[in-house]
Coordinates of C-alpha atoms in Angstrom, one line a residue:
M1 CA 212.4 -213.2 0.3
Q2 CA 212.7 -215.4 3.4
N3 CA 210.5 -214.5 6.4
K4 CA 208.6 -212.0 4.3
Q5 CA 204.8 -211.7 3.9
L6 CA 203.5 -213.3 0.7
P7 CA 201.8 -210.9 -1.7
N8 CA 198.1 -211.4 -1.6
V9 CA 196.5 -208.5 -3.6
H10 CA 192.7 -208.2 -3.2
L11 CA 191.6 -206.9 -6.6
R12 CA 188.4 -208.7 -7.3
K13 CA 186.1 -207.0 -4.8
E14 CA 182.9 -206.8 -6.9
W15 CA 182.6 -203.1 -6.2
D16 CA 179.6 -202.7 -8.4
L17 CA 177.5 -204.7 -5.9
R18 CA 178.4 -202.4 -3.0
V19 CA 177.9 -199.0 -4.6
R20 CA 175.0 -197.0 -6.0
T21 CA 175.6 -196.3 -9.6
W22 CA 173.8 -193.7 -11.7
F23 CA 174.6 -194.9 -15.3
N24 CA 171.0 -194.8 -16.3
Q25 CA 170.6 -191.1 -15.6
P26 CA 170.9 -189.9 -19.2
G27 CA 168.5 -192.6 -20.4
R28 CA 165.9 -191.6 -17.7
K29 CA 166.3 -188.0 -18.7
L30 CA 165.4 -188.8 -22.3
R31 CA 162.5 -191.0 -21.2
R32 CA 161.1 -188.2 -19.0
R33 CA 161.4 -185.8 -21.9
N34 CA 159.6 -188.2 -24.3
S35 CA 156.9 -188.7 -21.7
R36 CA 156.3 -185.0 -21.4
I37 CA 156.1 -184.6 -25.2
A38 CA 153.7 -187.6 -25.5
K39 CA 151.5 -186.2 -22.7
A40 CA 151.4 -182.7 -24.3
A41 CA 150.4 -184.3 -27.6
K42 CA 147.7 -186.4 -26.0
I43 CA 146.0 -183.6 -24.1
A44 CA 146.4 -181.0 -26.9
P45 CA 145.1 -178.3 -27.4
R46 CA 144.6 -178.1 -23.6
P47 CA 147.3 -176.3 -21.6
I48 CA 150.2 -178.3 -20.3
E49 CA 150.0 -176.8 -16.8
L50 CA 147.0 -176.2 -14.5
L51 CA 146.1 -172.7 -13.7
R52 CA 147.7 -171.8 -10.3
P53 CA 146.9 -168.8 -8.0
A54 CA 149.3 -166.0 -7.2
V55 CA 150.4 -166.3 -3.6
R56 CA 152.9 -164.6 -1.3
C57 CA 155.9 -166.5 0.0
P58 CA 155.9 -167.0 3.8
T59 CA 158.1 -165.2 6.4
V60 CA 159.1 -161.6 6.5
K61 CA 162.2 -162.3 4.5
Y62 CA 160.4 -163.5 1.4
N63 CA 156.8 -162.1 1.6
S64 CA 157.6 -159.5 -1.0
K65 CA 157.8 -162.1 -3.7
V66 CA 154.8 -163.5 -5.6
R67 CA 154.8 -167.1 -6.8
A68 CA 152.4 -169.7 -8.1
G69 CA 150.5 -171.5 -5.3
R70 CA 149.0 -174.9 -5.0
G71 CA 145.4 -174.1 -5.9
F72 CA 142.5 -171.6 -5.7
T73 CA 140.4 -171.4 -2.6
L74 CA 136.7 -172.1 -2.6
E75 CA 136.1 -168.4 -1.8
E76 CA 138.0 -167.3 -4.9
L77 CA 136.1 -169.8 -7.1
K78 CA 132.8 -168.6 -5.7
A79 CA 133.8 -165.0 -6.4
A80 CA 134.6 -166.0 -10.0
G81 CA 131.2 -167.7 -10.3
I82 CA 132.4 -171.4 -10.8
S83 CA 132.3 -174.5 -8.6
A84 CA 135.2 -176.6 -7.4
K85 CA 134.0 -179.6 -9.4
Y86 CA 133.7 -177.6 -12.6
A87 CA 137.1 -176.0 -12.0
A88 CA 138.8 -179.4 -11.9
T89 CA 137.4 -180.3 -15.3
V90 CA 138.7 -177.2 -17.1
G91 CA 142.3 -177.1 -15.9
I92 CA 142.0 -175.0 -12.7
A93 CA 143.8 -176.3 -9.6
V94 CA 141.8 -176.3 -6.4
D95 CA 143.2 -176.1 -2.8
Y96 CA 140.6 -176.9 -0.1
R97 CA 143.0 -176.0 2.7
R98 CA 144.2 -172.5 1.8
R99 CA 142.3 -169.5 3.2
N100 CA 142.2 -165.9 2.0
R101 CA 143.8 -163.6 4.6
S102 CA 143.4 -160.3 2.7
E103 CA 141.1 -158.7 0.2
E104 CA 144.0 -158.1 -2.2
S105 CA 144.8 -161.8 -2.7
L106 CA 141.1 -162.5 -3.2
A107 CA 140.7 -159.8 -5.8
L108 CA 144.0 -160.7 -7.6
N109 CA 143.2 -164.4 -7.9
T110 CA 139.5 -163.7 -8.8
Q111 CA 140.8 -161.6 -11.6
R112 CA 143.1 -164.4 -12.7
L113 CA 140.2 -166.8 -12.9
K114 CA 138.0 -164.4 -14.9
E115 CA 140.8 -163.7 -17.4
Y116 CA 141.4 -167.5 -17.8
L117 CA 137.7 -168.2 -18.3
S118 CA 137.5 -165.4 -20.9
K119 CA 140.2 -167.3 -22.9
L120 CA 138.7 -170.7 -22.3
I121 CA 137.2 -172.7 -25.2
V122 CA 135.0 -175.5 -24.0
L123 CA 133.9 -178.0 -26.6
P124 CA 130.7 -179.8 -25.6
R125 CA 130.9 -183.6 -25.2
N126 CA 127.8 -184.1 -27.1
A127 CA 128.6 -183.7 -30.8
K128 CA 125.1 -182.5 -31.6
K129 CA 125.5 -179.5 -29.3
R130 CA 128.7 -178.4 -31.0
T131 CA 128.4 -175.4 -33.3
A132 CA 130.6 -174.6 -36.3
E133 CA 132.2 -171.7 -34.4
D134 CA 133.1 -174.0 -31.4
V135 CA 134.8 -176.6 -33.7
Q136 CA 136.7 -173.9 -35.6
A137 CA 137.9 -172.3 -32.4
Y138 CA 138.9 -175.7 -31.0
K139 CA 140.9 -176.5 -34.1
S140 CA 142.7 -173.2 -34.3
A141 CA 143.5 -173.1 -30.6
A142 CA 147.3 -173.1 -29.7
Q143 CA 148.5 -175.1 -26.8
A144 CA 150.0 -173.0 -23.9
S145 CA 153.3 -174.4 -22.5
G146 CA 153.4 -172.3 -19.3
Q147 CA 150.9 -170.5 -17.2
V148 CA 148.0 -169.2 -19.4
V149 CA 147.7 -166.2 -17.2
P150 CA 151.3 -165.3 -16.3
I151 CA 152.1 -164.2 -12.7
S152 CA 153.8 -160.8 -12.6
A153 CA 155.1 -159.1 -9.5
D154 CA 154.0 -155.5 -10.0
V155 CA 156.5 -153.7 -7.7
A156 CA 156.1 -149.9 -7.8
V157 CA 159.7 -148.5 -7.8
E158 CA 159.8 -145.1 -6.1
A159 CA 161.9 -142.5 -7.7
P160 CA 164.8 -141.1 -5.6
R161 CA 164.0 -137.9 -3.7
V162 CA 165.3 -135.7 -0.9
V163 CA 164.5 -136.7 2.6
T164 CA 162.2 -134.2 4.3
A165 CA 162.8 -132.5 7.6
E166 CA 159.8 -134.3 9.1
E167 CA 161.2 -137.7 8.1
K168 CA 164.6 -136.8 9.6
K169 CA 162.9 -136.0 13.0
A170 CA 160.9 -139.2 13.0
Q171 CA 162.1 -142.0 15.3
A172 CA 160.8 -145.3 14.0
F173 CA 161.9 -147.4 17.0
V174 CA 160.3 -145.0 19.5
T175 CA 157.1 -144.8 17.5
M176 CA 156.8 -148.6 17.3
R177 CA 157.7 -149.0 21.0
M178 CA 155.0 -146.5 22.0
A179 CA 152.4 -148.1 19.8
R180 CA 153.2 -151.5 21.2
G181 CA 153.0 -150.2 24.8
E182 CA 149.6 -148.5 24.1
Y183 CA 148.2 -151.6 22.5
K184 CA 149.4 -153.8 25.4
S185 CA 148.0 -151.5 28.1
H186 CA 144.8 -150.4 26.3
G187 CA 142.5 -152.6 28.4
V188 CA 144.1 -151.6 31.7
A189 CA 144.0 -147.9 30.8
Q190 CA 140.4 -148.1 29.9
K191 CA 139.5 -149.8 33.1
R192 CA 141.4 -147.2 35.2
K193 CA 139.6 -144.4 33.4
A194 CA 136.2 -146.0 34.1
E195 CA 137.1 -146.5 37.8
H196 CA 138.3 -142.9 38.1
K197 CA 135.2 -141.6 36.4
E198 CA 133.0 -143.7 38.8
R199 CA 134.8 -142.5 41.9
K200 CA 134.5 -138.9 40.7
A201 CA 130.8 -139.3 40.1
N202 CA 130.3 -140.9 43.6
S203 CA 132.2 -138.1 45.3
V204 CA 130.0 -135.5 43.6
K205 CA 126.8 -137.2 44.8
K206 CA 128.0 -137.2 48.4

């Protein structure tokens, strides 16, 4: 072994100080689950989740899908006959930034709020104001684990049928192109018509 490199193996590198370990993941999973169970027991019989509005996903690709939004708008709460402060106390999420862009969404979420309020059991804080019916309804109430008013995407599936002769003749691209052109040049066309009518009226007077 003359004139050869001496073996110097670097085995003790303390790798656990230089890497990110995730050995506590199973324990954290169990801790989160126990926390959820304890929270549900603490707030029972109130629902576990807040009531959320039904909203459309953004962009053309996903706007056919309906999902739960962040919170109800002030306009929707007003249509349902409740205030934003009261809604926060009875398990209704409120979003001060969202706006209603259509009558359909306003009507849908107003109906969700009214259905939720019809199922709601409010026990007065003052024990003297509680009736026997209120106490019995409160004790017999079951805790809802998901959305109290489920969100359902009602998609009307059209039955297959034969394509009509009128639909075969229709040209979607040409129709859209013509409509876009008319919309773009509407003001200019109206202005030209007015000028032409004015010139014609002036020539008749002369």
